[in-house]
CSV table of C-alpha atoms and ligand atoms in Angstrom, one decimal:
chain,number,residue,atom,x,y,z
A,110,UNK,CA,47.2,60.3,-86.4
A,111,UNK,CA,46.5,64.0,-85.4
A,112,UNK,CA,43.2,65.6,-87.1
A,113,UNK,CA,44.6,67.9,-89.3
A,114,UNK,CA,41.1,69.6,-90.5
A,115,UNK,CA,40.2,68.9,-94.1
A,116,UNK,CA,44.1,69.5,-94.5
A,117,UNK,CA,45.7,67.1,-97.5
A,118,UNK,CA,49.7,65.9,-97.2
A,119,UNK,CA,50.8,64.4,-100.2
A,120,UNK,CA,53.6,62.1,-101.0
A,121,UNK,CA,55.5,60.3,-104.0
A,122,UNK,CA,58.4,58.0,-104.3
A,123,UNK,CA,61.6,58.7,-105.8
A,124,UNK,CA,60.9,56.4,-108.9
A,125,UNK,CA,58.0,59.2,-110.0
A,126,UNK,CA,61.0,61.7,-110.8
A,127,UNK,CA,62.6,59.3,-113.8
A,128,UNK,CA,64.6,58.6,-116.7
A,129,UNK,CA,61.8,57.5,-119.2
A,130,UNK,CA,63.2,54.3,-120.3
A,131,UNK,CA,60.7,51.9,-121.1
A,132,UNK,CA,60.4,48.5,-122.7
A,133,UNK,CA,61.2,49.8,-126.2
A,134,UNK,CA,63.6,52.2,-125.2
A,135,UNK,CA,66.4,53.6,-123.2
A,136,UNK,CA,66.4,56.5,-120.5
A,137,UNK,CA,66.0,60.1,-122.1
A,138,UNK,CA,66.5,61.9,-119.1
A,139,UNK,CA,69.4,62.0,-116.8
A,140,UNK,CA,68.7,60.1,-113.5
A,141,UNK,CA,68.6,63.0,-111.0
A,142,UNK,CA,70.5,62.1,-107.9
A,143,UNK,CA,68.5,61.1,-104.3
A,144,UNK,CA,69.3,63.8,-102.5
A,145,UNK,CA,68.4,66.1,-105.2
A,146,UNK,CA,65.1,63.8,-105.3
A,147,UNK,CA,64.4,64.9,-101.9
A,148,UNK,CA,65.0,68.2,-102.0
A,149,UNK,CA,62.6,69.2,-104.5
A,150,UNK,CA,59.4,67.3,-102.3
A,151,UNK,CA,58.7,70.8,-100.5
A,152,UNK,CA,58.9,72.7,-103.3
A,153,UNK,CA,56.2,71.0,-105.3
A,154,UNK,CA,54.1,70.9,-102.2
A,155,UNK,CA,54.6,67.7,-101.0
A,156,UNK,CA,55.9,66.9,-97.0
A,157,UNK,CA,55.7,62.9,-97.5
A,158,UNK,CA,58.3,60.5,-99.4
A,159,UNK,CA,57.1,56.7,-100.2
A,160,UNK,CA,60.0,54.8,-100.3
A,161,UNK,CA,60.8,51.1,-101.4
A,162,UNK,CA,63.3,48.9,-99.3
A,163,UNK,CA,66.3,49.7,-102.0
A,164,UNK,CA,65.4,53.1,-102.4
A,165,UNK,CA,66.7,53.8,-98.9
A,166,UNK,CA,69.2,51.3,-98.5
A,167,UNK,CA,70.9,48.9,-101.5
A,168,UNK,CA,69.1,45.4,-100.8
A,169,UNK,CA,72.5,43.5,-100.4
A,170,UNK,CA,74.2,45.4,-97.4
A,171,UNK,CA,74.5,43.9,-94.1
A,172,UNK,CA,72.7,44.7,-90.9
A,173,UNK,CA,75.4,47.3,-89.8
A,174,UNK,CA,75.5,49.2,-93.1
A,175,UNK,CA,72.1,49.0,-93.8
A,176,UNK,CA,71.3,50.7,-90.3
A,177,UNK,CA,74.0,53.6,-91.0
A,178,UNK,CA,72.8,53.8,-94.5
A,179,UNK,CA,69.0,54.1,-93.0
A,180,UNK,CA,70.1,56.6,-90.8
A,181,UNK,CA,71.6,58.5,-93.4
A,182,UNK,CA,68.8,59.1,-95.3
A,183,UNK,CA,66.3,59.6,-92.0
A,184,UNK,CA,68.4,62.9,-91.5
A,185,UNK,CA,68.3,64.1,-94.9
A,186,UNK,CA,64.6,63.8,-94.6
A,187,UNK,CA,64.1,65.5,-91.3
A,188,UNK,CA,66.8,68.1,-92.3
A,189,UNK,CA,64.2,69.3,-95.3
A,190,UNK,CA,61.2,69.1,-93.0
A,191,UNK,CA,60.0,65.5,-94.8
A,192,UNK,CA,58.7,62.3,-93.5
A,193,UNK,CA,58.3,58.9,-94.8
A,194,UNK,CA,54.9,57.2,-95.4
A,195,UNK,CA,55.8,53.4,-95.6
A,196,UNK,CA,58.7,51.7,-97.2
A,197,UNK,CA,57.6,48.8,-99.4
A,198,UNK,CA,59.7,45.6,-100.1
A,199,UNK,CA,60.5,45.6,-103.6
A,200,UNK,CA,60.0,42.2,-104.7
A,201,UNK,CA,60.4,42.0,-108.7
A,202,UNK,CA,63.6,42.6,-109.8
A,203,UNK,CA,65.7,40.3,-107.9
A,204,UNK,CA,66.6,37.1,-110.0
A,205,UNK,CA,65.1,34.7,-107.5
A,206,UNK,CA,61.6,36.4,-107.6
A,207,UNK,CA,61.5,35.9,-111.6
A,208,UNK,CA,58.4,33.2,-110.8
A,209,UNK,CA,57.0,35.2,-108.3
A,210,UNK,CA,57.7,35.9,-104.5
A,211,UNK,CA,55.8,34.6,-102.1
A,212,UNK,CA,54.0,32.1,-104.8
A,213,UNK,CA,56.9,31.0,-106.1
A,214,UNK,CA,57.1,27.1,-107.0
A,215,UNK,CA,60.6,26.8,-105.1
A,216,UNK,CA,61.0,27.1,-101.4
A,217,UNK,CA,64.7,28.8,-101.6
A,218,UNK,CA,63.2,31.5,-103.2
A,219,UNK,CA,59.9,32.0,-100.7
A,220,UNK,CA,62.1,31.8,-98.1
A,221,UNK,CA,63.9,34.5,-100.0
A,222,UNK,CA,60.9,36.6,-100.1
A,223,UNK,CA,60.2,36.5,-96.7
A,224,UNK,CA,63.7,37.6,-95.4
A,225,UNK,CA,63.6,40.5,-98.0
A,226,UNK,CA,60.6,41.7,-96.7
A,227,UNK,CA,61.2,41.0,-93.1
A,228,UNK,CA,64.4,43.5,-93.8
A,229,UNK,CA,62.3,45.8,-95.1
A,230,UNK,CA,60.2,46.0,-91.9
A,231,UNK,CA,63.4,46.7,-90.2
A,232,UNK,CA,64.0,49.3,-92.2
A,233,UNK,CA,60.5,50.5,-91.4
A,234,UNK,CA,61.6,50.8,-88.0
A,235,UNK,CA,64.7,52.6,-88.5
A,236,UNK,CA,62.8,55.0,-90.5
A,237,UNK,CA,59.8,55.1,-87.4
A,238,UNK,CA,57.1,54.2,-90.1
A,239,UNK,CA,54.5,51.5,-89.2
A,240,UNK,CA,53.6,51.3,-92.7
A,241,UNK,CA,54.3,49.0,-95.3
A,242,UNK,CA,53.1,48.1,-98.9
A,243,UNK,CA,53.1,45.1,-100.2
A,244,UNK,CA,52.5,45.2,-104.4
A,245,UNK,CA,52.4,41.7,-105.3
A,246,UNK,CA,53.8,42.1,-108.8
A,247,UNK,CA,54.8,39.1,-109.7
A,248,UNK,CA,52.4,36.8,-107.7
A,249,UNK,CA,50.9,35.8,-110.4
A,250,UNK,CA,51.4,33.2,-113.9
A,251,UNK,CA,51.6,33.6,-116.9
A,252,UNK,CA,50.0,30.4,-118.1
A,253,UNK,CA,47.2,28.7,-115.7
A,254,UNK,CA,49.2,25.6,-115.5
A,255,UNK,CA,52.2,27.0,-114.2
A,256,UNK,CA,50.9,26.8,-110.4
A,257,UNK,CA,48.2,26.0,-107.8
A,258,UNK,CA,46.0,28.9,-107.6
A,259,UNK,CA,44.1,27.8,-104.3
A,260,UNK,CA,47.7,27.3,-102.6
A,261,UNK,CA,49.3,30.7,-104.2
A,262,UNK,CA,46.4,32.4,-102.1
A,263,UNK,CA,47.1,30.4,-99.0
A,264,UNK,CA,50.8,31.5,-99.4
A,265,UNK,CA,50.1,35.1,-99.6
A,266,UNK,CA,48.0,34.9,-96.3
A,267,UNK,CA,50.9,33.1,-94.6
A,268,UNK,CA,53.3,36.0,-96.0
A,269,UNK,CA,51.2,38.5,-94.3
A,270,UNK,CA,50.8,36.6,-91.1
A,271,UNK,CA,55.0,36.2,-91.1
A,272,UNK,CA,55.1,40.0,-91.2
A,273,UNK,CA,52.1,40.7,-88.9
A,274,UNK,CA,54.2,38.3,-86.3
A,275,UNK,CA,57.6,39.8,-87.0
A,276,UNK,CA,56.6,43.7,-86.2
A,277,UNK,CA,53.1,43.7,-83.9
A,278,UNK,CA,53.2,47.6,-84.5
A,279,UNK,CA,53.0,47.4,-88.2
A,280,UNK,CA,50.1,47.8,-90.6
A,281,UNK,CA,50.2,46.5,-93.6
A,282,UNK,CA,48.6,47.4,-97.1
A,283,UNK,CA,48.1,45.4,-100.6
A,284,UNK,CA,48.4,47.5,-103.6
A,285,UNK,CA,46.7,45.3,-106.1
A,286,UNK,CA,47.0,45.2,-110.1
A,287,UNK,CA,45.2,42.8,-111.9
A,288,UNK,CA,48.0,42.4,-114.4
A,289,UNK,CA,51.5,43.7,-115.8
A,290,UNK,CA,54.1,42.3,-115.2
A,291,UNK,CA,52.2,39.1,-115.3
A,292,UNK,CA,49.4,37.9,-117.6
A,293,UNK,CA,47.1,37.7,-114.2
A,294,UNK,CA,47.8,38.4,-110.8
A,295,UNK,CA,46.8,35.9,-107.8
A,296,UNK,CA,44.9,38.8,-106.0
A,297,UNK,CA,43.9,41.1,-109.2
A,298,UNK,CA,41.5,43.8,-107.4
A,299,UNK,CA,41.0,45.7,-104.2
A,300,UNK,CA,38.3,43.1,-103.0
A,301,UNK,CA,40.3,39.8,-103.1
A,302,UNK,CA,42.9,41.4,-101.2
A,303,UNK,CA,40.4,42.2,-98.3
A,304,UNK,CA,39.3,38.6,-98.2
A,305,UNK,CA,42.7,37.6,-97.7
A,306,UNK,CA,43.0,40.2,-94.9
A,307,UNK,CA,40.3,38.8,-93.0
A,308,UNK,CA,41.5,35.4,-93.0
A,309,UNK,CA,45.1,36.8,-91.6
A,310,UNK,CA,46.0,36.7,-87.7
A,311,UNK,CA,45.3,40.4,-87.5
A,312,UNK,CA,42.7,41.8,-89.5
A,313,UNK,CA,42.8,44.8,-88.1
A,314,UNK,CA,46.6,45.7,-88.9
A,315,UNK,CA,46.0,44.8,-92.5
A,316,UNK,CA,44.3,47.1,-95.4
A,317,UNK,CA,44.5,48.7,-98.8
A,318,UNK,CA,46.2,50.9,-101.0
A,319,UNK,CA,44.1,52.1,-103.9
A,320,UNK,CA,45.5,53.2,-107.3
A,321,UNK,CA,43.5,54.8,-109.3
A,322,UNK,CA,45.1,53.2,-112.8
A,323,UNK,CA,45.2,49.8,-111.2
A,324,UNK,CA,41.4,49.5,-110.3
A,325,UNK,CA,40.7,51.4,-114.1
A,326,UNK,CA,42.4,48.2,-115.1
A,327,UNK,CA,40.5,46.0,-113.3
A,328,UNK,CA,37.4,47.4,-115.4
A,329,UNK,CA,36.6,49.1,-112.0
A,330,UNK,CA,35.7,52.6,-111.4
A,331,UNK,CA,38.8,53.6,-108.6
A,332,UNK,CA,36.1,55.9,-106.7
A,333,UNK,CA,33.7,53.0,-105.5
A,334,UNK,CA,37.1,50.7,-105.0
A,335,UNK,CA,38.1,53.2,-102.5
A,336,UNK,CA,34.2,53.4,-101.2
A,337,UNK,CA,34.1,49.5,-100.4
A,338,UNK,CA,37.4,49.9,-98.5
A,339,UNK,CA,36.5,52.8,-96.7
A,340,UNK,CA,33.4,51.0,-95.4
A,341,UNK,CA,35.3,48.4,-94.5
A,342,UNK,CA,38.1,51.0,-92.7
A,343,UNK,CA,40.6,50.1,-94.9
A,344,UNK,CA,41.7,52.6,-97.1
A,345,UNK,CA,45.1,53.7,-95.8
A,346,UNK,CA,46.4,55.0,-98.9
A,347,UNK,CA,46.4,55.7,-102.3
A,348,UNK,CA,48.3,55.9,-105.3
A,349,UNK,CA,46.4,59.1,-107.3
A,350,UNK,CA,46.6,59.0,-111.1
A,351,UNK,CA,45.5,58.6,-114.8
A,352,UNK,CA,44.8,55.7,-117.2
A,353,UNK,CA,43.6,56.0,-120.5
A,354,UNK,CA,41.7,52.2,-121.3
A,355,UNK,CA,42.9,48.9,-121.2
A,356,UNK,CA,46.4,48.9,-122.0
A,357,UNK,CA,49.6,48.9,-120.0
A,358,UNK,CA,50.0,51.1,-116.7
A,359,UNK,CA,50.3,54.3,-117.5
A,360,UNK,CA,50.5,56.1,-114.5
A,361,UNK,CA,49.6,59.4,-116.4
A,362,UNK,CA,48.9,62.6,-114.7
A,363,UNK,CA,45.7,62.7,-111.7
A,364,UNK,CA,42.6,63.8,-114.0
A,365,UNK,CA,44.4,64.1,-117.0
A,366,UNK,CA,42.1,61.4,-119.0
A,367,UNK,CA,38.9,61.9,-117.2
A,368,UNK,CA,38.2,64.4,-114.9
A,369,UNK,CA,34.8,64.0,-113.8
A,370,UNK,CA,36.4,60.1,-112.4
A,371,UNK,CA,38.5,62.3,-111.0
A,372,UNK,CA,36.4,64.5,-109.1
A,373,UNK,CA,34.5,61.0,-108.1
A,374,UNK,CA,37.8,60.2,-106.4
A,375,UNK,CA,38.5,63.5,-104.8
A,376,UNK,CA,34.5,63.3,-103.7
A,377,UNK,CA,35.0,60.6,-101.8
A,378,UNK,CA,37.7,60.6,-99.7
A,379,UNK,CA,36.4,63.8,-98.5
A,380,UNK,CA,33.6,63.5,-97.5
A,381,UNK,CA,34.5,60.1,-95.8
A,382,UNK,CA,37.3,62.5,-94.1
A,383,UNK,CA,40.2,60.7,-96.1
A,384,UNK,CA,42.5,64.0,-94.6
A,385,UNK,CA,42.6,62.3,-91.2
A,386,UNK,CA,43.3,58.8,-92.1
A,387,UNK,CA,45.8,58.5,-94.9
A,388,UNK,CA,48.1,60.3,-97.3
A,389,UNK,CA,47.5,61.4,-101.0
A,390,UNK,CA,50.4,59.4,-102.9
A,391,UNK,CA,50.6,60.0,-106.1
A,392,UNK,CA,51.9,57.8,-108.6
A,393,UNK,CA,52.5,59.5,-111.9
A,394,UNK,CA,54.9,59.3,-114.5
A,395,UNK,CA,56.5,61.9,-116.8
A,396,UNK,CA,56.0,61.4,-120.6
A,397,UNK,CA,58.4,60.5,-122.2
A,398,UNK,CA,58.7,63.6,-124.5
A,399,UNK,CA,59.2,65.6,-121.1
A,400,UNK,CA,62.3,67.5,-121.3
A,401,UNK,CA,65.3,67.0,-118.1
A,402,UNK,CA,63.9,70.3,-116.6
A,403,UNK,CA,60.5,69.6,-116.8
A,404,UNK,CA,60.9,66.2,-115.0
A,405,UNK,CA,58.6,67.4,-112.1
A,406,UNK,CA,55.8,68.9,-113.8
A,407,UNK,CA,53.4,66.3,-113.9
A,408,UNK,CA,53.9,66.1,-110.1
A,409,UNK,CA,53.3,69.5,-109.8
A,410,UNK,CA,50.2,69.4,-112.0
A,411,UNK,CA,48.6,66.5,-110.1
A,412,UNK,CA,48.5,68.1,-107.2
A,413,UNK,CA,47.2,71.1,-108.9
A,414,UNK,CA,44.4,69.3,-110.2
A,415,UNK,CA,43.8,67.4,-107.0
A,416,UNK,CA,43.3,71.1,-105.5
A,417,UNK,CA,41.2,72.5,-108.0
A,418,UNK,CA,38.7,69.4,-107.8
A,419,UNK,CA,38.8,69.5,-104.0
A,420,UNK,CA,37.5,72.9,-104.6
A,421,UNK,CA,34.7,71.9,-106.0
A,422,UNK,CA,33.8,69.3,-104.2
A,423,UNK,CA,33.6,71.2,-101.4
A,424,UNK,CA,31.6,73.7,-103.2
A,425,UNK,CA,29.1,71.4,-104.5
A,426,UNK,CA,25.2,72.4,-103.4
A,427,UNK,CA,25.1,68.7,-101.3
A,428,UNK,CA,21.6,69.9,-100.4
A,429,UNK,CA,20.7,69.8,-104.1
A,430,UNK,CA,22.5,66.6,-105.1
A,431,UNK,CA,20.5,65.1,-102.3
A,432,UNK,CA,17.3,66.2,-103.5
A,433,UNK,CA,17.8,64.8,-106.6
A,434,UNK,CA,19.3,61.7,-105.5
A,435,UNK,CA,15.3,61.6,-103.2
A,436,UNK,CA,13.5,62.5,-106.8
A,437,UNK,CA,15.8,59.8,-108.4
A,438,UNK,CA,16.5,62.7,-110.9
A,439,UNK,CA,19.6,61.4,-112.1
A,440,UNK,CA,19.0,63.3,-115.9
A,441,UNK,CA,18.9,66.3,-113.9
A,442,UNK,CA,21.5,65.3,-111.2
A,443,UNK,CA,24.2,64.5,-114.1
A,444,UNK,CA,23.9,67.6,-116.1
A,445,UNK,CA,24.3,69.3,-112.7
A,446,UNK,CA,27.6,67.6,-111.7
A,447,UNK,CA,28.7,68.7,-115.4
A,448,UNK,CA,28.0,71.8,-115.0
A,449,UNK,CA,29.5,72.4,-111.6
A,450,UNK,CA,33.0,70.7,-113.6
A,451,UNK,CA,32.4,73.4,-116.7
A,452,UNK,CA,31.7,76.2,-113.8
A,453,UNK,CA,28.7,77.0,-115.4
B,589,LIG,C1,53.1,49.4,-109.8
B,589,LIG,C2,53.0,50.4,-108.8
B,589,LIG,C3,54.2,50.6,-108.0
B,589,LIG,C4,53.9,50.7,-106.6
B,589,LIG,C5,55.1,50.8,-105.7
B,589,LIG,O1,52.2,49.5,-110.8
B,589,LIG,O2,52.1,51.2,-108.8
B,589,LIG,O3,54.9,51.7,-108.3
B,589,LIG,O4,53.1,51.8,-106.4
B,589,LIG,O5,55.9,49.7,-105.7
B,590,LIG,MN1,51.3,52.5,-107.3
């Protein structure tokens, strides 16, 4: 990827402009059409569009359509300057992925999962990304008994070998949740999904995709998640946002809860150079109170805030927060970073 200098490109997917339906409640906004989707992505200041497989292409067409179809929607990008990031294989809607994907009990439907994702690596290609996501939504139980926990993890590593084998360009990246849909996921945080990357085929094709409400769930502070995978030289993207406690995935705005975690986040993937390696995705959600016009606001707004922390971490004295880190003056070293967030 070129160097780009401390410069940020940002990205969403289509499903962060939406209807607000939720599980107690129908749509209150209009679904706005794709192409009108896409053509509001430069003017909120965003060059990068995260797709799943049926975003681009309805899961059932055949090979032929789907590469016309694919097509299609590669022009419309390039026509308003965009690109893609990855395109993800959406694995949880379908009936035969109700008791999981790749972990499910019955082999019809594993085998299912593995075509479906192997099409989405197609369309990967057909879109010339060499990323894909893998969210393992529904990899999970929701009672202990209901399968072998030590073989669901072997089947997740043979999931990711299949697709390491099917594309040798293609990197892959887990996006992991520790819960919702399911009462616990096979691979709940950032860390178990790097164990299973080492034990794949290709190590080195296969990393993470951090998001800040998923690791908040996981009673983990998103800033050090995306430390331990930057260590590791993992972190190929994240998914920027807001959670307010324990509760269901909220997806709210970047900062909008706590903005100091915030600035942790922005902190660290620049000084670790974040710019170069990755994309800023950002995975928010409108509320649903938000009126039909104001359907892109809190996209807007997150990268707003995203901005106005970079700012300041870039204007931080690093010189003093190192000498207090050397006096271990951590009193004096939190007031500081509070009062550099107050601009006092
Ligand atoms: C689920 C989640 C998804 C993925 C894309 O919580 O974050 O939107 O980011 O499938
Ligand atoms: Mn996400």
């Amino acid at each position: 990827m070129a160097k780009t200098s401390g410069t940020y490109r940002f990205s969403f997917g289509p499903w962060n402009i939406s209807t607000g339906s939720d599980p107690f409640g129908p749509a209150v906004r209009k679904e706005v059409e794709f192409a009108k989707k896409i053509r509001e992505y430069r003017k909120l200041g965003f060059t990068y569009c995260q797709f799943h497989d049926d975003d681009v292409v309805p899961a059932d067409w055949g090979h032929a359509e789907m590469t016309k179809g694919v097509a299609k929607v590669k022009k419309l990008l390039e026509s308003e300057g965009l690109k893609a990031e990855f395109v993800a294989p959406r694995l949880w809607e379908d009936k035969r992925t109700i008791d999981g994907a790749f972990t499910s009990n019955i082999a019809a439907n594993r085998r299912y999962a593995r075509d479906r994702a192997r099409r989405c690596i197609d369309i990967c290609n057909l879109m010339g990304v060499d990323l894909t996501v893998l969210w393992p939504a529904r990899e999970g139980t929701y009672i202990r008994e209901a399968k072998d926990s030590a073989q669901a993890v072997g089947r997740l590593v043979e999931a990711v070998d299949d697709l390491l084998a099917y594309d040798p360009k293609l990197r892959i990246v887990g996006e992991m949740k520790p819960n919702e849909p399911m009462d616990q996921s096979y691979c709940p945080s950032v860390g178990h999904f790097m164990g299973i990357a080492y034990r794949t085929s290709d190590p080195s094709r296969v990393g993470v995709l951090i998001e800040s409400a998923h690791s908040i769930l996981a009673g983990f502070d998103p800033s050090d998640d995306m430390g331990y995978a930057l260590w590791h030289k993992k972190l190929w993207g994240v998914h920027l946002n807001d959670q307010n406690g324990l509760k269901f995935d909220e997806d709210k705005t970047f900062g909008s809860v706590d903005l100091r975690r915030a600035f942790n986040q922005v902190w660290v993937l620049d000084r670790a150079g974040y710019y170069d390696i990755g994309i800023v995705g950002l995975d928010v959600k409108a509320m649903r109170t938000t009126k039909q016009a104001d359907g892109t606001k809190h996209l807007a707004n997150s990268l707003k805030i995203f901005n106005y922390l970079l700012a300041l971490v870039r204007s931080i004295d690093a010189n003093r927060v190192e000498a207090l880190r050397q006096a271990g003056d951590y009193e004096e070293l939190d007031l500081f970073i509070l009062e550099h967030l107050m601009g006092k």
